[in-house]
Short mmCIF file of C-alpha atoms and ligand atoms in Angstrom, two decimals:
data_model
loop_
_atom_site.label_atom_id
_atom_site.label_comp_id
_atom_site.label_asym_id
_atom_site.label_seq_id
_atom_site.Cartn_x
_atom_site.Cartn_y
_atom_site.Cartn_z
CA MET J 1 70.79 75.19 35.86
CA GLU J 2 71.70 78.70 37.69
CA ALA J 3 70.88 82.59 35.93
CA GLY J 4 74.41 83.40 37.17
CA ASN J 5 76.05 81.06 35.66
CA LEU J 6 75.23 81.39 31.94
CA TYR J 7 78.83 82.60 31.17
CA LYS J 8 80.35 79.78 32.88
CA VAL J 9 77.72 76.99 31.16
CA LEU J 10 79.68 78.33 27.79
CA GLY J 11 82.85 78.34 29.31
CA VAL J 12 83.46 82.02 28.27
CA SER J 13 84.54 85.30 30.80
CA LYS J 14 81.80 87.76 31.36
CA GLY J 15 83.48 90.18 28.41
CA ALA J 16 83.15 87.64 25.97
CA SER J 17 82.98 89.02 22.04
CA GLN J 18 79.56 87.46 20.29
CA GLU J 19 81.77 86.05 18.35
CA GLU J 20 83.85 84.20 21.10
CA ILE J 21 80.76 83.01 22.36
CA ARG J 22 79.69 81.87 19.46
CA ARG J 23 82.52 79.70 18.11
CA SER J 24 82.64 78.04 22.50
CA TYR J 25 78.85 77.15 21.78
CA ARG J 26 79.51 75.37 18.06
CA LYS J 27 82.27 73.92 20.01
CA LEU J 28 80.46 72.69 23.30
CA ALA J 29 77.08 72.07 20.94
CA ARG J 30 78.78 69.64 19.30
CA GLU J 31 80.47 68.33 22.07
CA HIS J 32 77.90 67.21 24.21
CA HIS J 33 74.98 66.55 21.69
CA PRO J 34 72.82 63.42 23.21
CA ASP J 35 73.18 61.73 19.75
CA ALA J 36 77.12 62.01 20.53
CA ASN J 37 77.06 60.88 24.05
CA ARG J 38 74.49 57.58 23.76
CA ASP J 39 75.93 56.31 27.14
CA ASP J 40 75.51 59.02 29.17
CA PRO J 41 72.59 59.95 30.29
CA LYS J 42 72.99 63.61 31.54
CA ALA J 43 74.12 64.58 27.80
CA GLU J 44 70.89 65.85 27.26
CA GLU J 45 70.65 67.31 29.87
CA ARG J 46 73.41 69.45 29.77
CA PHE J 47 73.03 70.12 26.41
CA LYS J 48 70.04 71.86 26.89
CA GLU J 49 72.17 74.09 29.11
CA ILE J 50 74.45 75.36 26.91
CA GLN J 51 71.23 75.70 24.37
CA HIS J 52 69.82 77.93 27.00
CA ALA J 53 72.76 79.91 27.94
CA TYR J 54 73.61 80.63 24.17
CA GLU J 55 69.93 81.67 23.66
CA ILE J 56 70.34 84.85 26.11
CA LEU J 57 73.90 85.17 25.97
CA SER J 58 73.93 85.25 21.78
CA ASN J 59 71.69 88.28 22.03
CA PRO J 60 72.87 91.38 22.53
CA LYS J 61 69.33 92.23 25.11
CA LYS J 62 68.64 89.66 26.52
CA ARG J 63 72.73 89.31 27.52
CA ARG J 64 72.32 93.38 28.50
CA GLN J 65 69.12 92.15 30.73
CA TYR J 66 70.87 89.12 31.95
CA ASP J 67 73.80 91.26 32.64
CA GLU J 68 71.85 93.96 34.83
CA GLY J 69 70.52 91.25 37.34
CA PRO J 70 67.87 88.88 37.67
CA ARG J 71 65.51 91.85 38.42
CA THR J 72 65.09 93.33 35.30
CA PHE J 73 66.04 90.48 33.59
CA PHE J 74 63.07 88.56 35.07
CA GLY J 75 60.45 91.89 34.73
CA SER J 76 58.67 91.22 37.88
CA GLY J 77 60.66 91.38 41.25
CA ASN J 78 59.63 88.14 42.77
CA ALA J 79 61.57 85.18 40.88
CA PRO J 80 64.13 83.97 43.46
CA GLN J 81 67.07 84.92 42.78
CA GLY J 82 69.75 82.78 41.45
CA ASN J 83 67.46 80.29 40.80
CA SER J 84 66.41 79.50 37.27
CA GLY J 85 62.84 78.79 38.29
CA GLY J 86 62.30 82.41 37.49
CA VAL J 87 64.34 82.72 34.56
CA ARG J 88 62.49 83.50 31.25
CA THR J 89 64.10 83.86 27.92
CA GLY J 90 60.97 86.18 26.81
CA ASP J 91 59.67 86.20 23.55
CA PHE J 92 61.76 83.66 21.03
CA SER J 93 61.06 85.71 18.22
CA ASP J 94 65.16 85.76 17.04
CA LEU J 95 65.03 82.08 17.18
CA SER J 96 65.77 82.08 13.33
CA ASP J 97 69.30 84.16 13.92
CA LEU J 98 69.83 81.37 16.46
CA PHE J 99 69.57 78.18 14.14
CA GLY J 100 70.10 80.47 10.58
CA GLY J 101 73.07 80.53 9.04
CA PHE J 102 75.14 77.81 11.29
CA GLY J 103 76.29 75.71 8.14
CA GLY J 104 77.12 72.40 10.12
CA LEU J 105 74.95 73.01 13.24
CA GLY J 106 72.35 72.84 11.26
CA ASP J 107 72.55 69.20 11.24
CA VAL J 108 73.09 69.04 14.63
CA PHE J 109 69.78 71.00 15.26
CA GLY J 110 67.61 68.46 12.70
CA ARG J 111 68.65 65.34 14.63
CA SER J 112 68.03 67.07 18.13
CA THR J 113 64.54 68.03 16.70
CA ARG J 114 64.04 64.43 15.21
CA ALA J 115 65.23 62.83 18.52
CA ARG J 116 62.62 64.92 19.78
CA GLU J 117 59.82 64.04 17.99
CA THR J 118 60.85 60.14 18.36
CA SER J 119 61.21 60.68 22.18
CA SER J 120 58.07 58.60 23.53
CA LYS J 121 60.11 55.51 21.84
CA GLY J 122 62.82 54.06 24.11
CA GLN J 123 66.20 54.16 22.64
CA ASN J 124 67.27 51.44 19.54
CA VAL J 125 70.63 50.18 21.17
CA THR J 126 73.39 49.12 19.10
CA VAL J 127 75.75 45.59 19.97
CA SER J 128 77.95 43.40 18.64
CA VAL J 129 78.25 39.51 18.92
CA ASN J 130 82.09 37.37 17.88
CA LEU J 131 81.17 34.58 15.24
CA SER J 132 83.05 32.01 14.15
CA PHE J 133 83.28 30.94 10.67
CA LYS J 134 80.93 27.49 11.92
CA ASP J 135 78.43 29.47 12.99
CA THR J 136 78.06 31.87 9.68
CA LEU J 137 76.90 28.68 7.82
CA SER J 138 74.69 26.70 10.31
CA GLY J 139 73.08 30.26 11.97
CA VAL J 140 73.45 30.52 15.82
CA THR J 141 71.63 30.88 19.19
CA THR J 142 73.71 33.07 21.22
CA ARG J 143 72.98 35.33 24.58
CA VAL J 144 74.04 39.06 24.49
CA ASN J 145 74.41 41.46 27.03
CA VAL J 146 72.45 44.78 26.38
CA PRO J 147 73.51 47.99 27.72
CA VAL J 148 69.58 49.20 28.21
CA GLU J 149 68.08 52.16 29.87
CA GLU J 150 65.08 51.71 32.72
CA ALA J 151 63.26 53.75 34.55
CA CYS J 152 64.69 54.66 37.86
CA GLY J 153 63.20 53.04 40.60
CA ASP J 154 63.61 55.35 43.07
CA CYS J 155 61.49 57.92 40.97
CA ARG J 156 59.54 56.37 39.60
CA GLY J 157 61.78 57.30 36.17
CA THR J 158 60.32 61.13 36.97
CA GLY J 159 63.50 62.40 37.31
CA ALA J 160 62.31 63.99 40.76
CA ALA J 161 63.65 62.77 44.16
CA PRO J 162 61.25 60.91 46.29
CA GLY J 163 58.70 62.68 48.30
CA THR J 164 58.99 65.65 44.85
CA SER J 165 57.41 65.72 41.35
CA PRO J 166 57.80 67.51 38.08
CA ARG J 167 56.14 70.73 37.64
CA THR J 168 54.63 71.61 34.23
CA CYS J 169 56.74 74.15 32.97
CA PRO J 170 56.19 77.50 32.95
CA GLU J 171 57.40 78.38 29.54
CA CYS J 172 55.33 76.55 27.23
CA GLY J 173 52.84 75.00 30.13
CA GLY J 174 54.01 71.71 29.58
CA ARG J 175 53.57 71.64 25.84
CA GLY J 176 57.04 71.49 24.94
CA VAL J 177 56.86 73.53 22.47
CA ARG J 178 56.70 77.02 21.23
CA SER J 179 55.31 78.38 18.50
CA ARG J 180 55.07 81.69 16.62
CA ASP J 181 54.25 83.35 13.35
CA GLN J 182 56.49 84.45 10.48
CA GLY J 183 54.80 86.58 7.52
CA PHE J 184 52.98 83.10 5.90
CA PHE J 185 55.12 80.65 8.26
CA ALA J 186 54.08 79.40 11.46
CA PHE J 187 56.86 78.15 13.50
CA SER J 188 57.09 75.53 16.19
CA GLU J 189 60.43 74.98 18.25
CA PRO J 190 61.54 72.71 20.91
CA CYS J 191 60.63 74.67 24.95
CA ALA J 192 64.40 75.68 25.74
CA ARG J 193 63.30 76.21 28.97
CA CYS J 194 61.88 72.20 29.65
CA GLY J 195 64.25 70.70 26.24
CA GLY J 196 60.74 70.04 25.08
CA GLU J 197 60.03 67.51 27.97
CA GLY J 198 56.60 70.14 28.85
CA THR J 199 57.89 69.37 32.54
CA ILE J 200 61.38 70.28 34.47
CA VAL J 201 62.73 69.20 37.50
CA GLU J 202 63.74 71.10 40.99
CA LYS J 203 65.23 68.31 43.08
CA PRO J 204 66.62 66.25 41.33
CA CYS J 205 66.30 62.43 42.26
CA PRO J 206 69.74 61.25 43.30
CA THR J 207 69.46 57.56 42.15
CA CYS J 208 69.68 58.98 38.93
CA SER J 209 70.75 62.54 38.95
CA GLY J 210 67.39 63.74 37.76
CA SER J 211 67.72 61.46 34.52
CA GLY J 212 65.44 59.10 35.26
CA ARG J 213 66.39 56.43 33.91
CA LEU J 214 69.58 54.09 35.07
CA ARG J 215 71.97 52.04 32.96
CA LYS J 216 71.79 48.29 33.47
CA ALA J 217 73.16 45.43 31.72
CA ARG J 218 70.29 42.87 30.59
CA GLN J 219 70.92 39.35 28.80
CA VAL J 220 69.32 38.69 25.57
CA THR J 221 68.94 35.77 24.09
CA VAL J 222 68.86 36.38 19.55
CA ARG J 223 69.07 33.95 16.94
CA ILE J 224 71.87 34.64 14.63
CA PRO J 225 70.38 33.27 11.23
CA ALA J 226 72.95 30.84 8.58
CA GLY J 227 74.45 33.24 6.35
CA VAL J 228 75.42 35.84 7.99
CA LYS J 229 77.92 38.36 6.97
CA ASP J 230 80.50 40.56 8.90
CA GLY J 231 78.95 43.65 9.59
CA MET J 232 75.06 42.49 8.76
CA LYS J 233 72.70 43.57 11.60
CA ILE J 234 70.14 42.33 13.10
CA ARG J 235 66.99 43.79 14.31
CA VAL J 236 65.61 42.63 17.26
CA PRO J 237 62.33 44.45 17.85
CA GLY J 238 61.66 45.87 21.73
CA ARG J 239 64.90 45.23 22.97
CA GLY J 240 66.30 48.28 22.82
CA SER J 241 65.39 50.88 25.80
CA ALA J 242 62.60 51.12 27.95
CA SER J 243 60.91 54.14 26.54
CA LYS J 244 60.93 57.56 28.74
CA ARG J 245 56.80 58.36 28.55
CA GLY J 246 55.35 54.78 28.41
CA GLY J 247 56.04 54.27 24.48
CA ALA J 248 56.90 51.59 22.89
CA ALA J 249 60.57 49.98 23.82
CA GLY J 250 63.24 50.53 21.29
CA ASP J 251 65.09 48.19 19.07
CA LEU J 252 68.08 45.98 19.67
CA PHE J 253 70.38 45.58 16.58
CA VAL J 254 73.13 42.72 16.98
CA VAL J 255 76.05 43.30 14.71
CA ALA J 256 77.61 40.05 13.46
CA ARG J 257 81.49 39.97 13.33
CA VAL J 258 82.95 37.24 11.47
CA ALA J 259 87.26 37.13 11.88
CA GLU J 260 87.98 35.82 8.38
CA HIS J 261 88.50 33.05 7.60
CA PRO J 262 91.90 31.92 6.33
CA VAL J 263 90.91 29.73 3.31
CA PHE J 264 87.48 30.45 2.46
CA LYS J 265 87.05 34.29 1.47
CA ARG J 266 83.37 35.71 1.56
CA ARG J 267 81.84 37.20 -1.38
CA GLY J 268 77.97 37.92 -1.35
CA ASP J 269 77.06 34.40 -0.49
CA ASP J 270 79.56 33.01 -2.77
CA PHE J 271 83.18 31.59 -0.85
CA ILE J 272 86.47 31.64 -2.66
CA VAL J 273 89.05 29.46 -2.51
CA GLU J 274 92.28 29.80 -3.76
CA VAL J 275 93.61 25.73 -4.85
CA PRO J 276 97.18 24.50 -6.02
CA VAL J 277 97.19 22.68 -9.02
CA SER J 278 100.11 21.38 -10.09
CA PHE J 279 101.41 22.09 -13.55
CA VAL J 280 101.42 18.26 -14.61
CA GLU J 281 97.45 18.50 -13.64
CA ALA J 282 96.82 21.38 -15.29
CA ALA J 283 98.52 20.61 -18.31
CA LEU J 284 96.73 17.20 -18.08
CA GLY J 285 93.49 17.85 -16.81
CA ALA J 286 92.58 16.47 -13.53
CA GLU J 287 89.66 15.10 -11.11
CA ILE J 288 90.68 17.38 -7.55
CA GLU J 289 89.26 17.08 -4.55
CA LEU J 290 89.24 20.11 -2.28
CA PRO J 291 87.62 21.10 0.81
CA ARG J 292 84.12 22.48 1.09
CA PRO J 293 82.94 24.92 3.43
CA GLY J 294 81.45 23.56 6.68
CA GLY J 295 82.68 19.98 6.14
CA GLY J 296 83.40 17.85 3.66
CA THR J 297 84.75 17.38 0.42
CA VAL J 298 83.76 18.90 -3.39
CA LYS J 299 85.12 17.59 -6.61
CA LEU J 300 86.15 19.45 -9.44
CA ARG J 301 87.13 18.55 -12.98
CA LEU J 302 90.13 20.13 -14.29
CA PRO J 303 90.15 20.77 -18.36
CA ALA J 304 93.58 19.68 -19.83
CA GLY J 305 95.52 23.43 -19.97
CA THR J 306 94.28 24.69 -17.12
CA GLN J 307 95.91 28.18 -16.79
CA ASP J 308 96.97 29.67 -13.30
CA GLY J 309 94.56 32.18 -11.57
CA LYS J 310 91.30 30.15 -13.43
CA GLN J 311 88.57 30.23 -11.86
CA PHE J 312 85.40 27.92 -11.82
CA ARG J 313 82.18 28.00 -10.38
CA VAL J 314 81.02 24.79 -7.89
CA ARG J 315 77.37 25.05 -7.40
CA GLY J 316 75.53 25.39 -3.95
CA ALA J 317 78.57 25.50 -2.41
CA GLY J 318 78.64 28.42 -0.90
CA ALA J 319 77.08 30.12 1.78
CA PRO J 320 73.32 29.95 2.74
CA LYS J 321 71.81 32.76 1.76
CA ALA J 322 70.08 34.39 4.62
CA ARG J 323 67.21 35.79 3.93
CA ALA J 324 66.03 32.95 2.01
CA ARG J 325 63.99 30.18 3.89
CA SER J 326 64.46 27.78 0.85
CA GLY J 327 68.14 26.34 1.92
CA GLU J 328 69.50 28.17 -1.36
CA ARG J 329 73.20 28.76 -1.11
CA GLY J 330 75.60 30.73 -2.85
CA ASP J 331 78.54 29.22 -5.12
CA LEU J 332 82.17 28.24 -4.27
CA ILE J 333 84.63 29.72 -6.34
CA VAL J 334 87.98 28.32 -7.13
CA ARG J 335 90.62 30.04 -8.49
CA THR J 336 93.81 28.49 -9.82
CA ARG J 337 97.00 28.64 -8.68
CA LEU J 338 99.93 26.79 -10.61
CA VAL J 339 102.49 25.20 -8.59
CA VAL J 340 106.20 24.04 -10.03
CA PRO J 341 108.17 22.52 -8.10
CA LYS J 342 111.47 23.25 -6.50
CA LYS J 343 112.95 19.55 -6.72
CA LEU J 344 112.94 17.05 -9.31
CA LYS J 345 113.70 13.47 -8.73
CA LYS J 346 116.26 11.91 -11.51
CA ARG J 347 113.55 10.96 -13.14
CA GLU J 348 111.75 13.79 -13.62
CA ARG J 349 114.24 15.88 -14.49
CA GLU J 350 114.81 13.31 -17.63
CA ILE J 351 111.45 13.15 -18.62
CA LEU J 352 111.40 17.49 -18.92
CA GLU J 353 114.58 17.36 -20.43
CA THR J 354 113.06 14.88 -23.16
CA LEU J 355 109.97 17.19 -23.27
CA ALA J 356 112.08 20.57 -23.66
CA GLU J 357 113.82 18.96 -26.77
CA GLU J 358 110.36 17.67 -28.19
CA ARG J 359 108.84 20.68 -27.68
CA ASP J 360 109.30 22.94 -30.09
CA GLU J 361 107.32 26.20 -28.68
CA ASP J 362 107.69 29.77 -29.60
CA ILE J 363 106.29 30.79 -25.81
CA ARG J 364 107.63 34.72 -26.61
CA GLY J 365 107.09 34.90 -29.79
CA GLU J 366 103.60 36.67 -29.44
CA LEU J 367 105.31 39.03 -26.67
CA PHE J 368 108.08 40.16 -29.09
CA LYS J 369 105.49 41.10 -31.96
CA LYS J 370 103.34 43.41 -29.71
CA VAL J 371 106.79 45.39 -29.14
CA GLY J 372 107.36 45.56 -32.84
CA SER J 373 111.11 44.19 -32.78
ZN1 ZN A 401 65.38 58.30 39.88
ZN1 ZN A 402 58.67 74.33 28.61
#
C-alpha cells in the first residue's frame, strides 16, 4: 500500500467530502470483506488497505496531515517518501467514531474481529457431493475434491520474498492489537497497520503474492452415512485448510445434494408415496403390493371403504435414521389416490348400471344441508 494512494484505495478524488469517503468506504468494505471473498487470498490484504485508508481520510486532522505531505505526516523527517513503511497512523483515540454509528457495518467488523481471534486455526472448507437415492439409503464412501489453502513452499508460508523475512510491525510492536483506555473501559483493537498479524512483509513473495498461501485441490475420502438427507452437512475434522501459524487445520464440511426421487418423497426419516388404488379395491378392501424404497415390495391391507387421500403407515420401511446406530428406520407413508376407469368393458358397464339402480344413495344431501336450501 502506498501512502500517496489512500484516495485511490478508496476510489475517491482528493477533494472528496467526508460523506463521499464514508459511502465509498462502506461499499468497498462490504465488497472486499474476507468473509465474502473466501476464495481470494488477496481479499484480506485489500480489506486491510481499505480500512487503513479510511482510518486516515475519515479523520479531518489526520487527513490534513496526510494531504500536507509525508514530512509533516510522519512527524520526523526521515521516513522514506511514498513508502507506507513509514506511515504512522498516530493515536487511535477516534476509532470509536470509526467503528460506531455505522449500522450495517457493525456486523462486518464484528465478524472480522472474530476471524482474527480464530485465525490460528485453518479455514473451514465446504464442498458439496451429489448422491443418488440409493446412496442415501445404504450410505456411501466417496472421494471429494477439496480446494484448500496450503502454506506456500517458496516463502515457507511467510509471504516474504525468498531471502527476506517479515519484520515485526512497528505500530503494535508485534502484538497485533492496540489498546486504549476510555474512562472505565479498556479497548483492544486489531492493529490497522498489520491487520492483527503482528508482522509486515515489505517484499512480497512472487509465488503467492505475499499471502503465504497457495490454493490446491486435495482429494479426501468421505464416508457418507446411511440415511443422509439433502442439505445435510457432514463434518470431517482437520481436513480443511492448513493453519497459517502452526495451529490446527480447519474442518471440511461436505454438504449432501440428493436429487428428488420421482416416487418417494422424503420427510424427516419417513418416505411418502402416493399409490393408485382402484375404486373397486377401495370399496371392497384389498391387500395391495407396492415398491419398497431401496428394493423389494411392501404389502398393505386396505380396509373396505378406503377413501381417496387416506394415509397408511408402514413401520420401518422408511429411511435409515442417520444418527442412530441401531439400524432403526423411519416409516413409509402410503397415500391413496383413487383411480376411476376411463373406459369400461360391456360386462363392467352392466354391473355398474345394476349397482346404480340398486343403490339409492343421497350422496350430496349433506352438501345441500350445509348450504341451507
Ligand atoms: Zn510465497
Ligand atoms: Zn501491527
